[in-house]
Coordinates of C-alpha atoms in Angstrom, one line a residue:
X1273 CA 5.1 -24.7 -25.9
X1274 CA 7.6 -24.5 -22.9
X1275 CA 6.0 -27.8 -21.4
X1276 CA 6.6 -29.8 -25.2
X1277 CA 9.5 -28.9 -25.3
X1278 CA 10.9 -30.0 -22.2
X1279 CA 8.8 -33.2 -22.5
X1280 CA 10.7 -33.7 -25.7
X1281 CA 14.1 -32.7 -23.8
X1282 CA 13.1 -35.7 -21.3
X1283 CA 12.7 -38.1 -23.7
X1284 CA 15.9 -37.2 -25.6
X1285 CA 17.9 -37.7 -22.0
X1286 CA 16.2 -40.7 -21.3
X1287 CA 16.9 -42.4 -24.9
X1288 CA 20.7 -41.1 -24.5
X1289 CA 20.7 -43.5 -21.2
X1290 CA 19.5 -46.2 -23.1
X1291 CA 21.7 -46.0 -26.1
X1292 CA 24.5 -44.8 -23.4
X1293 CA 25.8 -48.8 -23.0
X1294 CA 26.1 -49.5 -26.8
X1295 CA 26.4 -46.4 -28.8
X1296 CA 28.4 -43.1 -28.0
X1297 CA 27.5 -41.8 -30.8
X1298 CA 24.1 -42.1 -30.4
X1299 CA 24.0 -41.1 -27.0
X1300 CA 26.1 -38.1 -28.0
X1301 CA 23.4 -36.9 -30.5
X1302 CA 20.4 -37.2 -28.4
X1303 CA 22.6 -35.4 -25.6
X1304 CA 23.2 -32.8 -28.2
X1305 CA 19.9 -32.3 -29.1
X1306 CA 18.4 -32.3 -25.8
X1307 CA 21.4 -29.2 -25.2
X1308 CA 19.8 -27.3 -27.5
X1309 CA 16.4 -27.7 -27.1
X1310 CA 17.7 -27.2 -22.8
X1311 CA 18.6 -23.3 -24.4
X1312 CA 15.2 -22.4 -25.2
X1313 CA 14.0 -23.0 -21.6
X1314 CA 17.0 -21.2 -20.1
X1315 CA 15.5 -18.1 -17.7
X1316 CA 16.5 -15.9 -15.2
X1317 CA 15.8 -18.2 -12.3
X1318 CA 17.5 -21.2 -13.5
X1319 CA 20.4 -18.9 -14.5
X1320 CA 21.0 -17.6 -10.8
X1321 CA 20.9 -21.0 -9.9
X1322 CA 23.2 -22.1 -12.3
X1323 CA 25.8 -18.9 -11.1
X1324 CA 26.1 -21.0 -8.1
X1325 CA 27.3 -24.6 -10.0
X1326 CA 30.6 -25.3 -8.7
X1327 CA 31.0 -27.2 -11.7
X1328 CA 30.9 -24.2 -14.2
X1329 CA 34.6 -23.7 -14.1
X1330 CA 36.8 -26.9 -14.2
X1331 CA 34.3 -28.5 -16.7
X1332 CA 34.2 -24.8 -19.4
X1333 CA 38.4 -25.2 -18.6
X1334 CA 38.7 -28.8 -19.5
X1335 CA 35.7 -28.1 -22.6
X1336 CA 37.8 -25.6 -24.2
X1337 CA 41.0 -27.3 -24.1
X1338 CA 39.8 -30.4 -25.9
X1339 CA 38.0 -28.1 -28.1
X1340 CA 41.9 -26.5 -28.4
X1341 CA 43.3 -29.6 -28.9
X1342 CA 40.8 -30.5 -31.9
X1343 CA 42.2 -27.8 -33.5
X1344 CA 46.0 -28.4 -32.9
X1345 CA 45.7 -32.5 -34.2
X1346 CA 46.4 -33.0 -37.8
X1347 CA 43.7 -35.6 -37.8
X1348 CA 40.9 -34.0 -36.4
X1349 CA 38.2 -36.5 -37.3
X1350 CA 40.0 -38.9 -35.3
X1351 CA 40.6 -36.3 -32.2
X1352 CA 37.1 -35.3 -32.8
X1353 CA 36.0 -39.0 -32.2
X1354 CA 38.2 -39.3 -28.9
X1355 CA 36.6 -36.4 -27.5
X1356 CA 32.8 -36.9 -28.3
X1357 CA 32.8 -38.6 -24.7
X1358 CA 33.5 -35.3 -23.5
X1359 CA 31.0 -33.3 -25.4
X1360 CA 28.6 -34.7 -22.7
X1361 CA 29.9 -33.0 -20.0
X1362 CA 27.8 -30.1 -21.5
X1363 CA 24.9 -31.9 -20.0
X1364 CA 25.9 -30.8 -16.6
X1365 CA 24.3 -27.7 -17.0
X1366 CA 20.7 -28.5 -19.4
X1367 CA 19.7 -31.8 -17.7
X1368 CA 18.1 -30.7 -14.4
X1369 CA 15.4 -28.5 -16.8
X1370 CA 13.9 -31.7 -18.0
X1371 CA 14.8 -34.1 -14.6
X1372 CA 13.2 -32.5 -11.7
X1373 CA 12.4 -35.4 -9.5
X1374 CA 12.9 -38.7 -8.3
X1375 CA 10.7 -40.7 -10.4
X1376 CA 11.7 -39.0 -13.7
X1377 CA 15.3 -39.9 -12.5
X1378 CA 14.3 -43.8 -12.0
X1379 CA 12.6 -43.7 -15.5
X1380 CA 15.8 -42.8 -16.9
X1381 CA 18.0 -45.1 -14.6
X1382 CA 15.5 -48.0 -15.8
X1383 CA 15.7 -47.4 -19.5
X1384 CA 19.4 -47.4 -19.5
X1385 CA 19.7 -50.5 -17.2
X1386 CA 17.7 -52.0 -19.6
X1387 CA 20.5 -50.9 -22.5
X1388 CA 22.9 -52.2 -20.3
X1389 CA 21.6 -55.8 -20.2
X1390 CA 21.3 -55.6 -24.1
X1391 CA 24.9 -54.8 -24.5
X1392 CA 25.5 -57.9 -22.3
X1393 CA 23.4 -59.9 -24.4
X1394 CA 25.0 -58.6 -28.0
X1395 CA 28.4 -59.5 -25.9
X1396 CA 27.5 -62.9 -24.9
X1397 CA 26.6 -63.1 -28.5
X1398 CA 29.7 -61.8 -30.0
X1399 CA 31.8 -63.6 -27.7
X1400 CA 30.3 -66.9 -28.7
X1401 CA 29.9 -67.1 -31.8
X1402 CA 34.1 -65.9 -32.0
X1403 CA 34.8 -68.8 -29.3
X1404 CA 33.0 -71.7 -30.8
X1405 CA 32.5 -70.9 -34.5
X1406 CA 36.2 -68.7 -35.4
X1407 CA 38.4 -70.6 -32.7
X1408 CA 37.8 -73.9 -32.6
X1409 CA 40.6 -75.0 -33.4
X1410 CA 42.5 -72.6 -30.6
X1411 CA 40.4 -75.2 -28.1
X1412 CA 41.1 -78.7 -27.0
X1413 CA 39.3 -81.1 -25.2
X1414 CA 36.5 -79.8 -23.2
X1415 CA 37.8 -76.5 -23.2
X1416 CA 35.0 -75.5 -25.6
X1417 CA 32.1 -75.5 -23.3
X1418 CA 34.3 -73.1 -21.1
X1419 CA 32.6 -70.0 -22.3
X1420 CA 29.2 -71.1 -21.9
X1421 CA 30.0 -72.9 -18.1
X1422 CA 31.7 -69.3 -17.3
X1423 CA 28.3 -67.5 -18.4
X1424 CA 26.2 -69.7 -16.6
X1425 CA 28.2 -69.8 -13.6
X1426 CA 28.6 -66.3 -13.4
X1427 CA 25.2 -65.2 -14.0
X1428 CA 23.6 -68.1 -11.9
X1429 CA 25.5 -66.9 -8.6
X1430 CA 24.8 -63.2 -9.6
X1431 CA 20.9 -64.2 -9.5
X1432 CA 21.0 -66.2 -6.5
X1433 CA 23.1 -64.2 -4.4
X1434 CA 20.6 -61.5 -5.5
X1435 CA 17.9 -63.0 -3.3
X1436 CA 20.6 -64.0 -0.3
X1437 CA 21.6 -60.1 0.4
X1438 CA 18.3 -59.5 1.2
X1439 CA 19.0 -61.1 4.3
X1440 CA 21.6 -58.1 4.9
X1441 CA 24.5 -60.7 5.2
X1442 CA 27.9 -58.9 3.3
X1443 CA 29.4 -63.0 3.3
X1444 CA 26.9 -63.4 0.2
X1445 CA 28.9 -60.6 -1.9
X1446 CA 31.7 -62.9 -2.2
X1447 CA 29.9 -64.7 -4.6
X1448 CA 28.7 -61.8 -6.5
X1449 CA 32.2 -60.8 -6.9
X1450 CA 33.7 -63.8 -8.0
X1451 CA 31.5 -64.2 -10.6
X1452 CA 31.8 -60.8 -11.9
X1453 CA 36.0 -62.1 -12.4
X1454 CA 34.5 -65.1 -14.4
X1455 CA 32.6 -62.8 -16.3
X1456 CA 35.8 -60.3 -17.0
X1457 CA 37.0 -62.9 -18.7
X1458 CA 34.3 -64.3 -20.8
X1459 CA 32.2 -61.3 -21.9
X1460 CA 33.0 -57.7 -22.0
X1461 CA 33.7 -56.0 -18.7
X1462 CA 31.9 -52.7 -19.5
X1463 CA 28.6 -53.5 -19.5
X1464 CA 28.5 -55.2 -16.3
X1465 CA 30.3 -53.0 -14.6
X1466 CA 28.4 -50.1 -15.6
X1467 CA 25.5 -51.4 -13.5
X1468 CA 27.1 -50.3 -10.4
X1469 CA 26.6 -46.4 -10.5
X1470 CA 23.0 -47.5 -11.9
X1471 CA 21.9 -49.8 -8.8
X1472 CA 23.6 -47.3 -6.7
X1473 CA 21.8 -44.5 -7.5
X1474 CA 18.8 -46.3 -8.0
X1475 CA 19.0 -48.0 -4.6
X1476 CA 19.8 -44.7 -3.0
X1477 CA 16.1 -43.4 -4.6
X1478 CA 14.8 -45.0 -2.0
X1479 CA 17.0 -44.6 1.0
X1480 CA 18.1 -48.5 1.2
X1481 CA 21.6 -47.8 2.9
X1482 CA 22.0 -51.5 4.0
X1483 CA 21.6 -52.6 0.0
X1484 CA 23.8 -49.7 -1.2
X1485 CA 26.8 -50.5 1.1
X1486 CA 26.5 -54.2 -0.5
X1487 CA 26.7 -52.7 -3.9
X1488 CA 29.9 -50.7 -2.7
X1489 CA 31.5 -53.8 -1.1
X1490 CA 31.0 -55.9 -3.8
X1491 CA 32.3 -53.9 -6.5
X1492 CA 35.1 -53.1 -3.9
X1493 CA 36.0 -57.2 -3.7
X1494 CA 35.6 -57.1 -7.1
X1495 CA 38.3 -54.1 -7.8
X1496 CA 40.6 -56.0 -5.4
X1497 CA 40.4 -58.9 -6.9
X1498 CA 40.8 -58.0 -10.6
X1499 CA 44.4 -56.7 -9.8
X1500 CA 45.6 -59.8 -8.4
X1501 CA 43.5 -62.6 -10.0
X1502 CA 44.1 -62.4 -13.8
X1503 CA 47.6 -64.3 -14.0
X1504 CA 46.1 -67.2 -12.5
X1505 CA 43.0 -67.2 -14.5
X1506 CA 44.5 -66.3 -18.0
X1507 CA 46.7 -69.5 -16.8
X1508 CA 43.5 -70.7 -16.9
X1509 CA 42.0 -70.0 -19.9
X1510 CA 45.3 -70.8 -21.8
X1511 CA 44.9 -74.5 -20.4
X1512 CA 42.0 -75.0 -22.7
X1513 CA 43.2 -73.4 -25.9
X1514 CA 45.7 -75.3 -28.4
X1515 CA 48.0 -72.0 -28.9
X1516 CA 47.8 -70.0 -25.5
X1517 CA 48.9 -66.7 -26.3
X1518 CA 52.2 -65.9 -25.2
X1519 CA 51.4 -62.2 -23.7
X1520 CA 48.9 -61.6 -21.0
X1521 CA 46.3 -58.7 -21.4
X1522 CA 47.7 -57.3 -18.1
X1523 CA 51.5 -57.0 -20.1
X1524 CA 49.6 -55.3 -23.1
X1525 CA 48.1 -52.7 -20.6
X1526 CA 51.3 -52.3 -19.2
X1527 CA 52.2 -51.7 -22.8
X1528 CA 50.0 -49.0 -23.6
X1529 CA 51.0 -47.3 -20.2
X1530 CA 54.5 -47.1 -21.4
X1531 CA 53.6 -45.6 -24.8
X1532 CA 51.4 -43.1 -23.2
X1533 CA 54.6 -42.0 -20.5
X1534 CA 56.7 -41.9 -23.4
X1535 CA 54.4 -39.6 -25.4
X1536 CA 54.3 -37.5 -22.3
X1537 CA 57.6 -37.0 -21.8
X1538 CA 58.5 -36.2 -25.2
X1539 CA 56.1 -33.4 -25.0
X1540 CA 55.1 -32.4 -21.2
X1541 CA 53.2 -29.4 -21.7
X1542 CA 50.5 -30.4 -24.5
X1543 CA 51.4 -33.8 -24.7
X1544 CA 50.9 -35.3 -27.9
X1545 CA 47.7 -34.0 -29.5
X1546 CA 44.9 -35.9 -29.0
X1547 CA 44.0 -36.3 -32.7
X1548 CA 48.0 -37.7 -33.1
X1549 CA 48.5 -39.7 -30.1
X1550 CA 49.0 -42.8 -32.2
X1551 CA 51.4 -41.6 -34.9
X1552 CA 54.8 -42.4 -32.8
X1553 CA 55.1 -46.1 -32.6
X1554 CA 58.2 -45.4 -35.1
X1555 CA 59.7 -43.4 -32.7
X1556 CA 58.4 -45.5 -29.5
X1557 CA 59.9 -48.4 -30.7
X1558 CA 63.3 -48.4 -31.0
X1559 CA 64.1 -47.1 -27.6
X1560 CA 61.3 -49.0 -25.6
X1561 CA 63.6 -52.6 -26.2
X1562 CA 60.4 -54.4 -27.2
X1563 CA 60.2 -58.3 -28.3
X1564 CA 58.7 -58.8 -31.3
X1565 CA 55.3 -60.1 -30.0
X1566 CA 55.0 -57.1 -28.2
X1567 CA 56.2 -54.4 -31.5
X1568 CA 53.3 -56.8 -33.3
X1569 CA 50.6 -56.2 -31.3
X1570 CA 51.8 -52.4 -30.6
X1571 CA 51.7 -51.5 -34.2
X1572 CA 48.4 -53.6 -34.4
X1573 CA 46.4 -51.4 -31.8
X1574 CA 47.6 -48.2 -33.1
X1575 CA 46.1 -48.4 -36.2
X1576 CA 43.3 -48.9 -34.6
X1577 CA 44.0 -45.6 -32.0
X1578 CA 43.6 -47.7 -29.2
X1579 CA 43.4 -46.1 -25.7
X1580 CA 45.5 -46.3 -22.6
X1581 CA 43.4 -48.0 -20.3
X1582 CA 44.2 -45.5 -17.7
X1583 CA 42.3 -42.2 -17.7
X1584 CA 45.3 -40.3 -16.1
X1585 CA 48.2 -42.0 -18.0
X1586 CA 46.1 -41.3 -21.3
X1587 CA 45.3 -37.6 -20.3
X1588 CA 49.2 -36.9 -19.8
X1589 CA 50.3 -38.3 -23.1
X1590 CA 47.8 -37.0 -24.8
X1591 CA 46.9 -33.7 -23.4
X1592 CA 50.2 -33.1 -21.3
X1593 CA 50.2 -31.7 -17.9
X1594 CA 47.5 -28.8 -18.7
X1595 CA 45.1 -31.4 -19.4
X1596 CA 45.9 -33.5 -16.3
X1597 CA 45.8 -30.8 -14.1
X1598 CA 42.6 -29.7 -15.9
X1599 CA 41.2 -33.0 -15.3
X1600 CA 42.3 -33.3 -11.3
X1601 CA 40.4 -29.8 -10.8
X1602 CA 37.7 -31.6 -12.2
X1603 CA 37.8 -34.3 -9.9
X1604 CA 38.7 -32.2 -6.8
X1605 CA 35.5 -30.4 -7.8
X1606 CA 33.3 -33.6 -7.3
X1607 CA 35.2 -34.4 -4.0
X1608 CA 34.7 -30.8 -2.8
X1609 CA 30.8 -31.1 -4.1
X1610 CA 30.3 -34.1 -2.9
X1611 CA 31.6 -33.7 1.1
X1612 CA 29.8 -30.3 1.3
X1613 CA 26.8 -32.2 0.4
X1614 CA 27.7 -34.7 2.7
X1615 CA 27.8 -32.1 5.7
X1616 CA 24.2 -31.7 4.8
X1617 CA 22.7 -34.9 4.1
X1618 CA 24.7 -37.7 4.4
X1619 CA 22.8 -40.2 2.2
X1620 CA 22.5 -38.1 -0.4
X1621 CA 26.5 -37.1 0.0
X1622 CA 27.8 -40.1 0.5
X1623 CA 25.8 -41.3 -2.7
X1624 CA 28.1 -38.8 -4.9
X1625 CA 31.0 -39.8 -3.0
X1626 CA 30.8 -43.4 -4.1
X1627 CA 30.1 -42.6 -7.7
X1628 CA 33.4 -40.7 -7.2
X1629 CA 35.3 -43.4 -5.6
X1630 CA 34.1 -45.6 -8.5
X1631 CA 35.6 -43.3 -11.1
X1632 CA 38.9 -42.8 -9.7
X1633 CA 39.3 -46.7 -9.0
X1634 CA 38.1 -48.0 -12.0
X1635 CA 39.9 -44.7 -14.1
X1636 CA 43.1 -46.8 -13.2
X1637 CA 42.8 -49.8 -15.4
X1638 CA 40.2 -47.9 -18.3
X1639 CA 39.1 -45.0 -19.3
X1640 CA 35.8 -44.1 -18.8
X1641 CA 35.8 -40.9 -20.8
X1642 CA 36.7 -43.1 -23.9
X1643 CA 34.1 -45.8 -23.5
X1644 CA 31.0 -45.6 -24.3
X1645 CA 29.6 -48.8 -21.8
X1646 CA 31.2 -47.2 -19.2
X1647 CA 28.3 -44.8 -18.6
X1648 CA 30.3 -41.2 -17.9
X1649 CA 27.7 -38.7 -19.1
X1650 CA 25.4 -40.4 -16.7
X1651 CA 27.4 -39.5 -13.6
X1652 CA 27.4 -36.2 -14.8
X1653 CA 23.6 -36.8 -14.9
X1654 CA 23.3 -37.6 -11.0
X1655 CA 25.3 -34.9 -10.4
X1656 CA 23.4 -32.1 -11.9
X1657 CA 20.7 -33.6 -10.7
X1658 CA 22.0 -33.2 -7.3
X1659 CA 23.7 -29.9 -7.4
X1660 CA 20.2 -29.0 -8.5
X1661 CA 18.5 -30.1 -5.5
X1662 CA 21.1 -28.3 -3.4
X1663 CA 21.5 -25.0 -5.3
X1664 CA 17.3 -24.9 -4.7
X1665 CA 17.4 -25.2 -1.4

């Protein structure tokens, strides 16, 4: 009975990887079920062990105040929806009973690579058939093959310069992160990005330190160069279309970020709910001195309770300065985790160090916790798989 069972909790965390990229709600469930099923195999062993998870406490803090804030919101569905990112973090604690070694950790890795590549495919799609079939009249001349050129040209240098690093030359990442800018701006960013803590942990599986420091570089080149490179490509894009828009996305992020300070300073301590963080635009409005492109396209993403595209600037106006303290213990926790590790074995350290380097730089422009192609409950996979490993030493 005990051995079904966690054969069913291992397929159950493996499916939740490969629905991770497209669906959080499906991922969600199977992690859910895979929780409970994870209680039944509970014993005294695994419970000693899990006494010493130095993740116990900042993730049962941060758990219970989102679980607060559900029930302070007036609209609970909607902070219910919000938070079922978080609901993961649960699987901190049940995923090393069904992952217990390397190649059941690959297996998992693989199915949701494969997921990830889907949701690039449905993306290309998506994008495409918006571009070409709903916009042509937005593009002039030539301009219409500029999706398909960006696709080709970022894919084709991803695949070749695949073959070049094997030579263990960093010059050949240069490519690879120039053409993951193209794609930014062709095909939705998630996806691709999420293929970084993936390949890294992947990679690491095998002890391939030279290909995991390319990984790291490039995605570092590519970090760099998204904060300075979109004016000039937008400038770009908007050369091709017949009525360029007239606000950049980097001026609507800047946007959000300004709604999300104001929410937090109108209410510091709980910020404003995390089921109501999009009721204010009345009141964000007339003090913000906003044109009216700008009020339009506010009022527009509300509705639809967009984010903040900042994990930390979203935590504050959401959850106030409980929830972002809550959440810096939490990360502290990894850094702490991950350089006591490191003092042990450094590949498998400096493995969880990156993964945390990638959160914190790419929590600055998105929020992973929100997104379901960015991939968060997996981290929190690696992790426990980790502290496992340690712990049972």
């Amino acid at each position: 009975m005990k051995r079904n069972l966690e054969k069913i909790g291992f397929f159950l965390v493996a499916i939740s990887g490969f629905f991770t990229p497209n669906s959080v709600t499906l991922m969600s469930i199977f992690l859910l079920l895979s929780f409970i099923i994870g209680i039944f195999l509970i014993d005294k062993e695994y419970i000693k062990k899990l006494k010493k998870n130095v993740f116990i406490l900042p993730v049962l803090l941060l758990f219970l105040y989102l679980i607060f804030h559900i029930f302070i919101s007036k609209n609970k569905i909607v902070a219910i929806k919000y938070t079922r990112g978080w609901w993961t973090i649960l699987s901190l604690f049940i995923i090393p009973l069904f992952v217990k070694d390397v190649k059941k950790r690959n297996f998992v890795i693989l199915l949701y690579i494969i997921g990830v590549f889907l949701a690039i495919v449905w993306g290309f799609y998506k994008y495409f058939t918006y571009y070409i079939n709903l916009e042509k009249e937005r593009l002039k001349g030539f301009g219409i093959g500029f999706l398909p050129f960006a696709l080709f040209l970022g894919y084709g240098i991803i695949i070749f310069t695949y073959f070049l690093t094997k030579r263990k030359n960093y010059l050949f990442l240069i490519p690879i992160a120039l053409s993951s800018l193209v794609i930014t701006f062709t095909i939705s960013i998630g996806p691709f990005i999420s293929l970084f803590p993936a390949l890294l942990v992947f990679l690491i599986g095998e002890r391939k330190k030279e290909r995991m420091i390319q990984i790291i570089i490039c995605y570092l080149i590519f970090f760099l160069s998204s904060f300075s490179a979109p004016p000039y490509v937008e400038k770009l894009v908007s050369y091709f279309q017949a009525k360029p828009e007239k606000i950049t996305n980097a001026s609507i992020r800047q946007l959000y970020w300004r709604y999300s300070i104001y929410c937090f300073k109108s209410s510091p301590i709980i910020g404003k709910r995390t089921g109501d963080f999009w009721t204010y635009g009345d009141e964000f409005i007339p003090v913000s001195r906003l044109n009216q492109k700008e009020k339009f396209i506010l009022l527009k993403d509300l509705n639809k309770n967009f984010h903040s595209h900042n994990m930390f600037i979203d935590m504050l106006g959401r959850t106030g300065i409980i929830g972002f303290i809550l959440l810096i213990f939490f990360i502290s926790t990894f850094l702490y985790y991950g350089i006591k590790i490191f003092l042990k074995d450094k590949d498998t350290g400096l493995l969880l160090l990156s993964l945390l380097s990638y959160i914190i730089f790419y929590s600055i422009t998105e929020d992973p916790f929100f997104r379901s192609d960015m991939a968060f409950p997996l981290y929190y996979f690696f992790a426990s798989h980790l502290n496992y490993d340690y712990n049972k030493e």
